[in-house]
Short mmCIF file of N, CA and C in Angstrom, two decimals:
data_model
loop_
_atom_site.label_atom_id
_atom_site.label_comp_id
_atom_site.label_asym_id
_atom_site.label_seq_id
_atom_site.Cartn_x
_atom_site.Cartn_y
_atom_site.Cartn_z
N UNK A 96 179.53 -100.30 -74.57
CA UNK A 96 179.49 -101.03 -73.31
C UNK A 96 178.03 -101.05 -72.86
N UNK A 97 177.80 -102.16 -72.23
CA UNK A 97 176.24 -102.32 -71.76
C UNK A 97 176.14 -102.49 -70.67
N UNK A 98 175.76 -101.92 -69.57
CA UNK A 98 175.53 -102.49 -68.32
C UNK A 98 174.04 -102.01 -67.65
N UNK A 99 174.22 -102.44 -66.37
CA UNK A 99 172.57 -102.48 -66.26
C UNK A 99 172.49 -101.85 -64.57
N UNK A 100 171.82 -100.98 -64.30
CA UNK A 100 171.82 -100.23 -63.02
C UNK A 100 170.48 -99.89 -62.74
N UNK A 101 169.85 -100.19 -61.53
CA UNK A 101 168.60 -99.94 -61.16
C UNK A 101 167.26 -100.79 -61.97
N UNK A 102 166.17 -100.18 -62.46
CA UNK A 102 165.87 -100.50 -63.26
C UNK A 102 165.78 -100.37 -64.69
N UNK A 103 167.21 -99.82 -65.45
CA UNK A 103 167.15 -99.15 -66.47
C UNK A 103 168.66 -100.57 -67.53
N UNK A 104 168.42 -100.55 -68.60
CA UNK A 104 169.68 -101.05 -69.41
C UNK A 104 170.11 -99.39 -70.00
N UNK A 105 171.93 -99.44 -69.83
CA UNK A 105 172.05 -98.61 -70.37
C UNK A 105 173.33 -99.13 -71.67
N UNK A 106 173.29 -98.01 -72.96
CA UNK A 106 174.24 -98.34 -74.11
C UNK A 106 175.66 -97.18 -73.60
N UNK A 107 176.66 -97.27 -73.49
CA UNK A 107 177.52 -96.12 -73.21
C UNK A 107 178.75 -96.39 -74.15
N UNK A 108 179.07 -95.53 -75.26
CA UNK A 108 180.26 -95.11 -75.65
C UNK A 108 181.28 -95.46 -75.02
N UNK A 109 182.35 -96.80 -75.69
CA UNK A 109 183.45 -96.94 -75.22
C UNK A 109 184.76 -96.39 -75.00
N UNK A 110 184.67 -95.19 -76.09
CA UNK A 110 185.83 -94.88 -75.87
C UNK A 110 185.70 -93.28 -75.38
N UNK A 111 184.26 -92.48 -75.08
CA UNK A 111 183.67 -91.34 -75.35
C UNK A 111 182.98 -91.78 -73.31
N UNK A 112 182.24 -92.74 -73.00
CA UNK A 112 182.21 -93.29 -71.81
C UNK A 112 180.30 -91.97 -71.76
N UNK A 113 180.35 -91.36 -72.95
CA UNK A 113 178.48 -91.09 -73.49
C UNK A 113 177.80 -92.09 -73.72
N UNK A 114 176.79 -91.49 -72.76
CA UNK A 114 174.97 -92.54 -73.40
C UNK A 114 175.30 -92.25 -74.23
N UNK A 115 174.89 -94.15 -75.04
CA UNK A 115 174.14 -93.97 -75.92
C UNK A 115 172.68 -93.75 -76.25
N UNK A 116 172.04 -94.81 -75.25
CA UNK A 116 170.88 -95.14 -75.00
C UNK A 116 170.47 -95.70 -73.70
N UNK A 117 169.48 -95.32 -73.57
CA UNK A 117 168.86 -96.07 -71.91
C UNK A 117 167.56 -96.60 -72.20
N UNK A 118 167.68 -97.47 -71.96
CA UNK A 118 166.19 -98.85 -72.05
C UNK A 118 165.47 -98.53 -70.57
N UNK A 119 164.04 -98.46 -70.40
CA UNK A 119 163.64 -98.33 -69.02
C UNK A 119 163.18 -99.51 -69.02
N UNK A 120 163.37 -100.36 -68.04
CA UNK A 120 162.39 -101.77 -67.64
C UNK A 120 161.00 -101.40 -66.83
N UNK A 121 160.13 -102.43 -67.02
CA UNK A 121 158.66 -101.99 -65.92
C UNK A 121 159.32 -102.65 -64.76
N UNK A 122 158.50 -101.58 -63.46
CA UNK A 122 159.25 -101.86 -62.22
C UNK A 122 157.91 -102.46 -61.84
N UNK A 123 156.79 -102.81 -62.25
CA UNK A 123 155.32 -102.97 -61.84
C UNK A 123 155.83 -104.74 -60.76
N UNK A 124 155.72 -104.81 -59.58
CA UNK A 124 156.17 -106.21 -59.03
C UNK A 124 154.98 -107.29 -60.21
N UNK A 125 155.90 -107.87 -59.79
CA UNK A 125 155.45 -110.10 -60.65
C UNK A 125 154.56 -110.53 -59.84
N UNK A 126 153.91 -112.22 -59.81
CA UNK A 126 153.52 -112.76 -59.16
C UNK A 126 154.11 -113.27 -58.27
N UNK A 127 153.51 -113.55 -57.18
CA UNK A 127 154.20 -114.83 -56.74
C UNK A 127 155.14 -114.12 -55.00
N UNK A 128 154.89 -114.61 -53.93
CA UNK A 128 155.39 -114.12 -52.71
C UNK A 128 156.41 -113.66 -52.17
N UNK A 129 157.23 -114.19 -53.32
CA UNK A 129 158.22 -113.29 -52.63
C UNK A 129 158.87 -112.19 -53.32
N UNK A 130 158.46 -112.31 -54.83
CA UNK A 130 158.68 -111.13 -55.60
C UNK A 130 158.62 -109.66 -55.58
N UNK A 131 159.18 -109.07 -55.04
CA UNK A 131 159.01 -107.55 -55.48
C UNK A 131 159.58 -106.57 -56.00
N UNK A 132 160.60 -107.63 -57.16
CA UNK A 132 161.70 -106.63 -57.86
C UNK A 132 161.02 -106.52 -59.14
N UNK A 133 159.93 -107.28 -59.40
CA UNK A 133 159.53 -106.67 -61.09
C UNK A 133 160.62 -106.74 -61.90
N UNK A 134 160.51 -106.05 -63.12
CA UNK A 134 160.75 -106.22 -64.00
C UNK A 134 162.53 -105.74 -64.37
N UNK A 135 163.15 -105.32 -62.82
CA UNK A 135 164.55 -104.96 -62.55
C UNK A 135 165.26 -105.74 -63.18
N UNK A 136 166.21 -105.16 -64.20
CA UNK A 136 167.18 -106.06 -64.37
C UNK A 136 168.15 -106.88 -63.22
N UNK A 137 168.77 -107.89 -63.70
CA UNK A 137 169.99 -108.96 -63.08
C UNK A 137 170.90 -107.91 -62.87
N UNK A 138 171.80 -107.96 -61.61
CA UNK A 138 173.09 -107.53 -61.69
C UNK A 138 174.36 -108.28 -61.92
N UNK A 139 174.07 -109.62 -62.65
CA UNK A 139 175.30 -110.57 -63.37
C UNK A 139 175.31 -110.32 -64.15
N UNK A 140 174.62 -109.11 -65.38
CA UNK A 140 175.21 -108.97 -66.97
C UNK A 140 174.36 -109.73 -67.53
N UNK A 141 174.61 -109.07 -68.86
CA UNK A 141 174.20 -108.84 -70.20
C UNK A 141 174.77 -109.74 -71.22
N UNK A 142 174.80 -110.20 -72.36
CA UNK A 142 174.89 -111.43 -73.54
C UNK A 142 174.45 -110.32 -74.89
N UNK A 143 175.84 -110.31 -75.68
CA UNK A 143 175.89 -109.47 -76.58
C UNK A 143 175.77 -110.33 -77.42
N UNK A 144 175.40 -110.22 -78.84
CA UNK A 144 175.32 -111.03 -79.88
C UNK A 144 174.33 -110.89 -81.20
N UNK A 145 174.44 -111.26 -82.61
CA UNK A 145 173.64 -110.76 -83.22
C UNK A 145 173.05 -109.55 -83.12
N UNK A 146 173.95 -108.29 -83.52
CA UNK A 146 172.94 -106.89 -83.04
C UNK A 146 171.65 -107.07 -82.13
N UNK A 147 172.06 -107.85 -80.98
CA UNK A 147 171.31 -107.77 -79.73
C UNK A 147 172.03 -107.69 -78.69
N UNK A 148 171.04 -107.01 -77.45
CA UNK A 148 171.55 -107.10 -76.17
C UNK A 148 170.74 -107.99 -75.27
N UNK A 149 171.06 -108.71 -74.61
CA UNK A 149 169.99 -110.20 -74.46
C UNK A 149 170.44 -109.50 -72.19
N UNK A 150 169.48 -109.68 -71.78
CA UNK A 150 168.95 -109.09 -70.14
C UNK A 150 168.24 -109.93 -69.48
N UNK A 151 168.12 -110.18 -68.61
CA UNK A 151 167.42 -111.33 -67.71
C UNK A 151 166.93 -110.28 -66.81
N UNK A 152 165.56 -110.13 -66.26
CA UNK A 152 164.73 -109.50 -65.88
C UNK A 152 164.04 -110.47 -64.46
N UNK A 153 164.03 -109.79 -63.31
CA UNK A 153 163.91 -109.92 -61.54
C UNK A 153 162.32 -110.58 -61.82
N UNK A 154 162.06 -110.19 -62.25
CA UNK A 154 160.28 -110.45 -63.28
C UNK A 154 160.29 -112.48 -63.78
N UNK A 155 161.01 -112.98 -64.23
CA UNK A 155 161.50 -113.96 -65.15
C UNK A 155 161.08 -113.62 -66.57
N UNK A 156 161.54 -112.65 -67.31
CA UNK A 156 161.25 -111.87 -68.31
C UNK A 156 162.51 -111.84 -68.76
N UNK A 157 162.93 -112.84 -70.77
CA UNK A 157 164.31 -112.36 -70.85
C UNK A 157 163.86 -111.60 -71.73
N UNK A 158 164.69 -110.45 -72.45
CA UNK A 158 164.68 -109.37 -73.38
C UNK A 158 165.62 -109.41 -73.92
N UNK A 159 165.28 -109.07 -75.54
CA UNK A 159 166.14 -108.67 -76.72
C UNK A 159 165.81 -107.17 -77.07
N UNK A 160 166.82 -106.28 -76.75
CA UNK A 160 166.98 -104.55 -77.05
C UNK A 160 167.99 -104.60 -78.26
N UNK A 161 167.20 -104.25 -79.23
CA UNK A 161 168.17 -103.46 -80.33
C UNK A 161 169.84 -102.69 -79.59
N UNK A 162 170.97 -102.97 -80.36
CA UNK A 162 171.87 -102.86 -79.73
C UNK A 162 172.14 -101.23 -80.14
N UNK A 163 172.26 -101.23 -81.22
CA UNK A 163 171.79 -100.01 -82.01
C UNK A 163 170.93 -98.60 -80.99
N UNK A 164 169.87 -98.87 -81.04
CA UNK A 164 168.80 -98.22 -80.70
C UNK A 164 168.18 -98.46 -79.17
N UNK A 165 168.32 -99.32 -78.63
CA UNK A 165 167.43 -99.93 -77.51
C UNK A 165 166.60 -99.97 -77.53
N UNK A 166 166.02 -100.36 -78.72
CA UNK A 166 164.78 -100.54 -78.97
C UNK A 166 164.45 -101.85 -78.93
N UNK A 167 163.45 -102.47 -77.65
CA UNK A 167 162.92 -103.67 -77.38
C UNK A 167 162.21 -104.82 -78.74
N UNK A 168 163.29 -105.54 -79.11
CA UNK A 168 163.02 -106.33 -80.17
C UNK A 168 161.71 -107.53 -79.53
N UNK A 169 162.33 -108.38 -78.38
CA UNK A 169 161.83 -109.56 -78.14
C UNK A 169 161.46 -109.23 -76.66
N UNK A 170 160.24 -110.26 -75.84
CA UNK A 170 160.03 -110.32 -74.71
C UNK A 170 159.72 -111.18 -74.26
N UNK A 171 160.30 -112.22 -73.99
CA UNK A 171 159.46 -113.67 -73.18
C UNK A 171 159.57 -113.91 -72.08
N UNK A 172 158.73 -114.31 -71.30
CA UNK A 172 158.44 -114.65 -69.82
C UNK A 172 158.44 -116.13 -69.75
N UNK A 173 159.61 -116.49 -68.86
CA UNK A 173 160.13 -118.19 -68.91
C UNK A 173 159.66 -118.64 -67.93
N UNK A 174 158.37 -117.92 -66.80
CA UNK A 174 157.87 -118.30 -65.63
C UNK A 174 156.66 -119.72 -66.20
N UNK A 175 156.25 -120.29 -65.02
CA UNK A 175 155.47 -121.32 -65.23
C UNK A 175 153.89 -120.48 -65.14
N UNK A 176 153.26 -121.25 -65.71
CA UNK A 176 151.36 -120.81 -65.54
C UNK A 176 150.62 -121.39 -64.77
N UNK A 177 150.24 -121.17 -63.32
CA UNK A 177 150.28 -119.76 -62.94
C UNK A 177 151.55 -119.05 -63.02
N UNK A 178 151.24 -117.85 -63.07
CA UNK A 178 153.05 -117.03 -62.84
C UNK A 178 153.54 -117.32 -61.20
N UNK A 179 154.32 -117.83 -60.98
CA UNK A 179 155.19 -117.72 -59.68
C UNK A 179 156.54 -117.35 -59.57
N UNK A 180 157.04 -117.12 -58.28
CA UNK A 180 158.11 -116.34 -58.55
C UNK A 180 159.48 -117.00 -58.45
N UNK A 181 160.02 -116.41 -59.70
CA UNK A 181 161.03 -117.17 -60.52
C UNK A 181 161.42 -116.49 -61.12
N UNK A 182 162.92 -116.02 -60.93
CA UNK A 182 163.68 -115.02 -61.57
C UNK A 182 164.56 -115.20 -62.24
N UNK A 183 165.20 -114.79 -63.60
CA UNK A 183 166.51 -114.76 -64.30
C UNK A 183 167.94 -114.31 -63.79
N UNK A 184 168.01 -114.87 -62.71
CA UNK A 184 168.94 -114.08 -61.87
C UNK A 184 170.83 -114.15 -62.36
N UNK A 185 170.75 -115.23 -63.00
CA UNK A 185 172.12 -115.40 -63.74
C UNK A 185 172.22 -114.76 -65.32
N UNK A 186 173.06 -114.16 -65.64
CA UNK A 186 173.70 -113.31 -67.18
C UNK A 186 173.08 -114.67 -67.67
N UNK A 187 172.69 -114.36 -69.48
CA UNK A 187 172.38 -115.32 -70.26
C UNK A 187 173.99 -115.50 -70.81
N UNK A 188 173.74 -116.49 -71.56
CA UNK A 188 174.91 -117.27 -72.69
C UNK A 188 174.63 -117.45 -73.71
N UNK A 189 175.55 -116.69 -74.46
CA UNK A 189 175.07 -116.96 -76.23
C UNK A 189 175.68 -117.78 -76.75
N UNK A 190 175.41 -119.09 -77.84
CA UNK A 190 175.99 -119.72 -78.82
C UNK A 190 175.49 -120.01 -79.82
N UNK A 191 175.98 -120.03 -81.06
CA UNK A 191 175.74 -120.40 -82.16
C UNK A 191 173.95 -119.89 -82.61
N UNK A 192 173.59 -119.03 -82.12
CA UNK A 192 172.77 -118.33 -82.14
C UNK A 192 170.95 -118.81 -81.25
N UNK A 193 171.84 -119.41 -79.97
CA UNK A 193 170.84 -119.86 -79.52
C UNK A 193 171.45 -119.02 -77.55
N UNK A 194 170.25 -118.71 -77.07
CA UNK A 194 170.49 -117.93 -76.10
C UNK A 194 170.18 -119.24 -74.76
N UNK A 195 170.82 -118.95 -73.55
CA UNK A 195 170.92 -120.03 -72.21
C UNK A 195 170.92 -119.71 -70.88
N UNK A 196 169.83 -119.63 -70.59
CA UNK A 196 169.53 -119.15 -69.14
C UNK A 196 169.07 -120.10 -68.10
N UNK A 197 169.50 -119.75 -66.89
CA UNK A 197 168.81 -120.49 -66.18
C UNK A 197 167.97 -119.68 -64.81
N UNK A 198 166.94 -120.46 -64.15
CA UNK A 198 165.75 -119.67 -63.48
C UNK A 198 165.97 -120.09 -62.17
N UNK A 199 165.86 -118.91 -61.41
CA UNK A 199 166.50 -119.39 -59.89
C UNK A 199 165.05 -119.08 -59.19
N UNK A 200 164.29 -119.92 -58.28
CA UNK A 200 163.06 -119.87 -57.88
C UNK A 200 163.18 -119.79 -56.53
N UNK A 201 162.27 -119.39 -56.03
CA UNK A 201 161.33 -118.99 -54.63
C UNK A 201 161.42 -119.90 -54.24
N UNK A 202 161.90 -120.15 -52.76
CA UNK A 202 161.63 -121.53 -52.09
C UNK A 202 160.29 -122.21 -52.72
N UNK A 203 160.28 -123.41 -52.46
CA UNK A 203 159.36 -123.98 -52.88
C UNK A 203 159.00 -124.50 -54.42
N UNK A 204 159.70 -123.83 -55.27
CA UNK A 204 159.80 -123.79 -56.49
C UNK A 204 161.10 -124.84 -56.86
N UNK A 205 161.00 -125.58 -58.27
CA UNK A 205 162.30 -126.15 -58.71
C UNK A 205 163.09 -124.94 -59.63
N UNK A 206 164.20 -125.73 -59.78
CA UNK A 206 164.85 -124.22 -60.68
C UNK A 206 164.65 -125.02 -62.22
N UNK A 207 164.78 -123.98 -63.28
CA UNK A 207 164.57 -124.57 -65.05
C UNK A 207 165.67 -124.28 -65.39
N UNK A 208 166.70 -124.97 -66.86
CA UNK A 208 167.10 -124.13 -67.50
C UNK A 208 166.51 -124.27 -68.97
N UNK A 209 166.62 -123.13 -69.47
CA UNK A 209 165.96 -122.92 -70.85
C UNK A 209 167.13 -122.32 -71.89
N UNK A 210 166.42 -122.66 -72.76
CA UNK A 210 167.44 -122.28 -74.26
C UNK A 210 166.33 -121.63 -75.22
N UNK A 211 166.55 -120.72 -75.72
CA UNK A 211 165.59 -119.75 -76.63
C UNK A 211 166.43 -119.22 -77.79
N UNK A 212 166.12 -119.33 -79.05
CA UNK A 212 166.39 -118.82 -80.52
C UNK A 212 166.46 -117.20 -79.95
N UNK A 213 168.14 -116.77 -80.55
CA UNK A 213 168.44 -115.85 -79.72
C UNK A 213 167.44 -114.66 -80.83
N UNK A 214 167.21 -115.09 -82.17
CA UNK A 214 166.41 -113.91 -82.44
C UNK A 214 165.07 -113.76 -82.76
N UNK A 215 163.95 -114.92 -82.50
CA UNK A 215 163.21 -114.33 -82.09
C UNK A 215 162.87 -114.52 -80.56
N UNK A 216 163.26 -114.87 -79.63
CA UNK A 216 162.90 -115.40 -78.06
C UNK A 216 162.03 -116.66 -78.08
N UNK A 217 161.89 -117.31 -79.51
CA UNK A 217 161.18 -118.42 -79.00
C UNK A 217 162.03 -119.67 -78.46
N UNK A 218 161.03 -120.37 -77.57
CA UNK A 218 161.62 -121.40 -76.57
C UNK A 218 162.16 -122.72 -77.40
N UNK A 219 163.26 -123.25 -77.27
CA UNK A 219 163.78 -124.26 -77.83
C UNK A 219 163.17 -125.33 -77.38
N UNK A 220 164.16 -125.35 -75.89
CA UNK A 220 163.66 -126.22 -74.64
C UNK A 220 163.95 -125.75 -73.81
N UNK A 221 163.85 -126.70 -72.58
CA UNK A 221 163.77 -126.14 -70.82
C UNK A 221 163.47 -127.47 -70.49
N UNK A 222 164.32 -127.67 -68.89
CA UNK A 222 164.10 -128.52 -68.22
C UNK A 222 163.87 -128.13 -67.06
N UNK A 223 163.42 -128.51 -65.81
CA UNK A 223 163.29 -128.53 -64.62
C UNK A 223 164.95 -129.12 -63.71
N UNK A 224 165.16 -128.56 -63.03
CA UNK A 224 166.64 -129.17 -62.42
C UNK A 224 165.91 -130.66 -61.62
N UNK A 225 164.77 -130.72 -60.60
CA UNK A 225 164.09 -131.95 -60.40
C UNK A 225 163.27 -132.47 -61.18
N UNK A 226 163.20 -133.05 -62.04
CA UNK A 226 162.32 -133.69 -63.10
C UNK A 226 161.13 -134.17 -62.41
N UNK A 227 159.84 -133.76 -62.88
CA UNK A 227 158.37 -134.35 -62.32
C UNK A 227 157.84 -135.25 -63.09
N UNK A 228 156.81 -136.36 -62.73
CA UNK A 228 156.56 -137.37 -63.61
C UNK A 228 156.42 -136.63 -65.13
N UNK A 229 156.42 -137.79 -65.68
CA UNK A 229 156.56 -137.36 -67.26
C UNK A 229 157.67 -136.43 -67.31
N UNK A 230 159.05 -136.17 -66.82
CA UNK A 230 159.81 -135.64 -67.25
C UNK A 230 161.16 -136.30 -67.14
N UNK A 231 161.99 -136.67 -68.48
CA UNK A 231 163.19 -137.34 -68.61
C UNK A 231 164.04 -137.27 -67.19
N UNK A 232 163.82 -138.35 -66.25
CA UNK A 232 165.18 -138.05 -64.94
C UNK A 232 164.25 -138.30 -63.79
N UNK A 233 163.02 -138.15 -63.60
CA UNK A 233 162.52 -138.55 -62.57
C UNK A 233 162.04 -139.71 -62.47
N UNK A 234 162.50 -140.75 -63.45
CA UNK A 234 162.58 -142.26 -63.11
C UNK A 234 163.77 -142.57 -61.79
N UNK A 235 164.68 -141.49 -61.88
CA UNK A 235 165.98 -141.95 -61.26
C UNK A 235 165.45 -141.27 -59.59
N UNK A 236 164.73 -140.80 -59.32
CA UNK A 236 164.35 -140.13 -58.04
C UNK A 236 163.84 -141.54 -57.33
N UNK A 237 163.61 -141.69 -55.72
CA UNK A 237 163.03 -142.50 -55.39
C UNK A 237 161.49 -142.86 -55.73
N UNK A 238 160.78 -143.61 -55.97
CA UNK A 238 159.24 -143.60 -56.03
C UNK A 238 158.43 -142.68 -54.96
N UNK A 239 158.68 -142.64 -53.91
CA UNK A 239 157.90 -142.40 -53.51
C UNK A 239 158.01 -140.85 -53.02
N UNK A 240 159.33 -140.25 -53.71
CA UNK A 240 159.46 -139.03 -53.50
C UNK A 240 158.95 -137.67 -54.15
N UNK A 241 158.58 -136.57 -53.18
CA UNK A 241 157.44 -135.86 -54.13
C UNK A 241 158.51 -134.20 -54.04
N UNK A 242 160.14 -134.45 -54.12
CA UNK A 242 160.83 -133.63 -54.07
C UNK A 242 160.67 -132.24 -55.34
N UNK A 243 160.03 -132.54 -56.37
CA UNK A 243 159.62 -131.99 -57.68
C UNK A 243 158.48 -131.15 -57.38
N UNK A 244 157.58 -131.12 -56.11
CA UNK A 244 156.76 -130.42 -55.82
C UNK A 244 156.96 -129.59 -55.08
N UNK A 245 158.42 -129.80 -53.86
CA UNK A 245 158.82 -128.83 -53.41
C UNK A 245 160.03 -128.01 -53.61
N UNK A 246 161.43 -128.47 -54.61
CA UNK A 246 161.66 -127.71 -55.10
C UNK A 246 163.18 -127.82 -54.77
N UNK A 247 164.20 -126.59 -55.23
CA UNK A 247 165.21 -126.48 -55.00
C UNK A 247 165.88 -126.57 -56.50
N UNK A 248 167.23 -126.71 -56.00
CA UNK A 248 168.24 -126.55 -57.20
C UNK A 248 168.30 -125.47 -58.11
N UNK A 249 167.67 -124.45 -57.99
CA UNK A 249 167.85 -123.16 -58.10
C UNK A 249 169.40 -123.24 -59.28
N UNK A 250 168.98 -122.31 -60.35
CA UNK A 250 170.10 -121.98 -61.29
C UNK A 250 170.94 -120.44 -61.20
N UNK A 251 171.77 -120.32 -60.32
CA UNK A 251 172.09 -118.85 -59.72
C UNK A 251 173.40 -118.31 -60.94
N UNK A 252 174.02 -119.14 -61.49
CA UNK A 252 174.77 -119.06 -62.18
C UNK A 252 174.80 -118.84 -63.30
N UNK A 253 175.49 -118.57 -64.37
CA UNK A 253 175.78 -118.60 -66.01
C UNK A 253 176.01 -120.33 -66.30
N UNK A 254 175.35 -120.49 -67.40
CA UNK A 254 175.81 -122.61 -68.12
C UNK A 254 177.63 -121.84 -68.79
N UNK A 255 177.87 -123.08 -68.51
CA UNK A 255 179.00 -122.94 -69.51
C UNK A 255 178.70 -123.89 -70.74
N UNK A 256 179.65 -123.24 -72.14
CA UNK A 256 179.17 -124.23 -72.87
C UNK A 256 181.11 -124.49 -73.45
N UNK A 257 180.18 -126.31 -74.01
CA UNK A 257 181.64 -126.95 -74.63
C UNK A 257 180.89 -126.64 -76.12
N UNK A 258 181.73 -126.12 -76.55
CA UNK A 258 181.54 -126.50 -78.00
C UNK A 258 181.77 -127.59 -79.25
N UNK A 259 182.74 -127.93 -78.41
CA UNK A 259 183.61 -129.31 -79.08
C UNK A 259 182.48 -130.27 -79.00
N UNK A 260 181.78 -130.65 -77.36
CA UNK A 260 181.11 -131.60 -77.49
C UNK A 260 179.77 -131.30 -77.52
N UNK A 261 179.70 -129.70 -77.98
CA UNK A 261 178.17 -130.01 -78.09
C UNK A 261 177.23 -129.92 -76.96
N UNK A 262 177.65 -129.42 -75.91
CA UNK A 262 177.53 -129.60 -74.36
C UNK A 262 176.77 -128.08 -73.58
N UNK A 263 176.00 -127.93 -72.87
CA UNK A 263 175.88 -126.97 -72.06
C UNK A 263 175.65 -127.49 -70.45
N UNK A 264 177.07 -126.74 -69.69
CA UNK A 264 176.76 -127.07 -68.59
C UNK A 264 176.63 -126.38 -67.40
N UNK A 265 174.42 -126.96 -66.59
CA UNK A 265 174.70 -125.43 -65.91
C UNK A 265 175.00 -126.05 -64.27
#
């Protein structure tokens, strides 16, 4: 069983209810104003899969821990450059070996969702929930609206996925 308390992931024996292992996260705070949970895990859960344990991090930091060991396989930070604050606040989703998160932002911020190769953390894609010029969907916004600069639509939730059609919906 995997669950996640404070700033620590822990592994516990299912039928024994013994550590196995405890992962410490950095509590060091992120960028960005309103951040000051660092590198705390989500309290929506964990995404088991491929001898991984896949964590969404208060930081916007997702992580792959050896399931085995807790030993930190992968680390990517899905924040924008500059870093601002934008957190993994919803459990990831695993399929077909591709991992699905989405990023719930700081006022002012739009929300993303992203998809990352669940074993090594690299980025598939990601969208913005308001699309900014040059991005597929903000033809459909009014012209003269500059809603992509200020933000919203926040991803607080888990995507669901169809498999049949091929679908993720967050």
């Amino acid at each position: 069983i995997f669950i996640t308390a404070g700033d620590k992931v822990y592994a516990l024996d299912a039928k024994s209810g013994q550590r196995v292992w405890i992962f410490q996260t950095t509590t060091l705070p992120s960028a960005g104003p309103m951040s000051t949970r660092g590198g705390i895990p989500n309290g929506e859960g964990v995404a088991v899969a491929e001898g991984l344990v896949f964590v969404g991090l208060m930081d916007g930091s997702g992580i792959a821990l050896d399931e085995v060991t807790g030993r930190l396989v992968w680390n990517h930070d899905l924040r924008d450059a500059p870093k601002t604050a934008q957190y993994l606040y919803a459990a990831p989703i695993y399929f077909n070996g591709v991992l699905f998160w989405g990023l719930e932002r700081a006022p002012r911020y739009v929300g993303r969702a992203v998809a990352l190769d669940a074993k090594t953390g690299r980025e598939l894609w990601r969208f913005n929930t308001v699309p900014g010029p040059n991005e597929p969907g903000h033809e459909t916004w009014p012209q003269n609206s500059d809603a992509w600069k200020r933000g919203a639509a926040s991803i607080w939730r888990p995507p669901t996925i169809d498999p049949e059609l091929g679908l993720v919906y967050y």
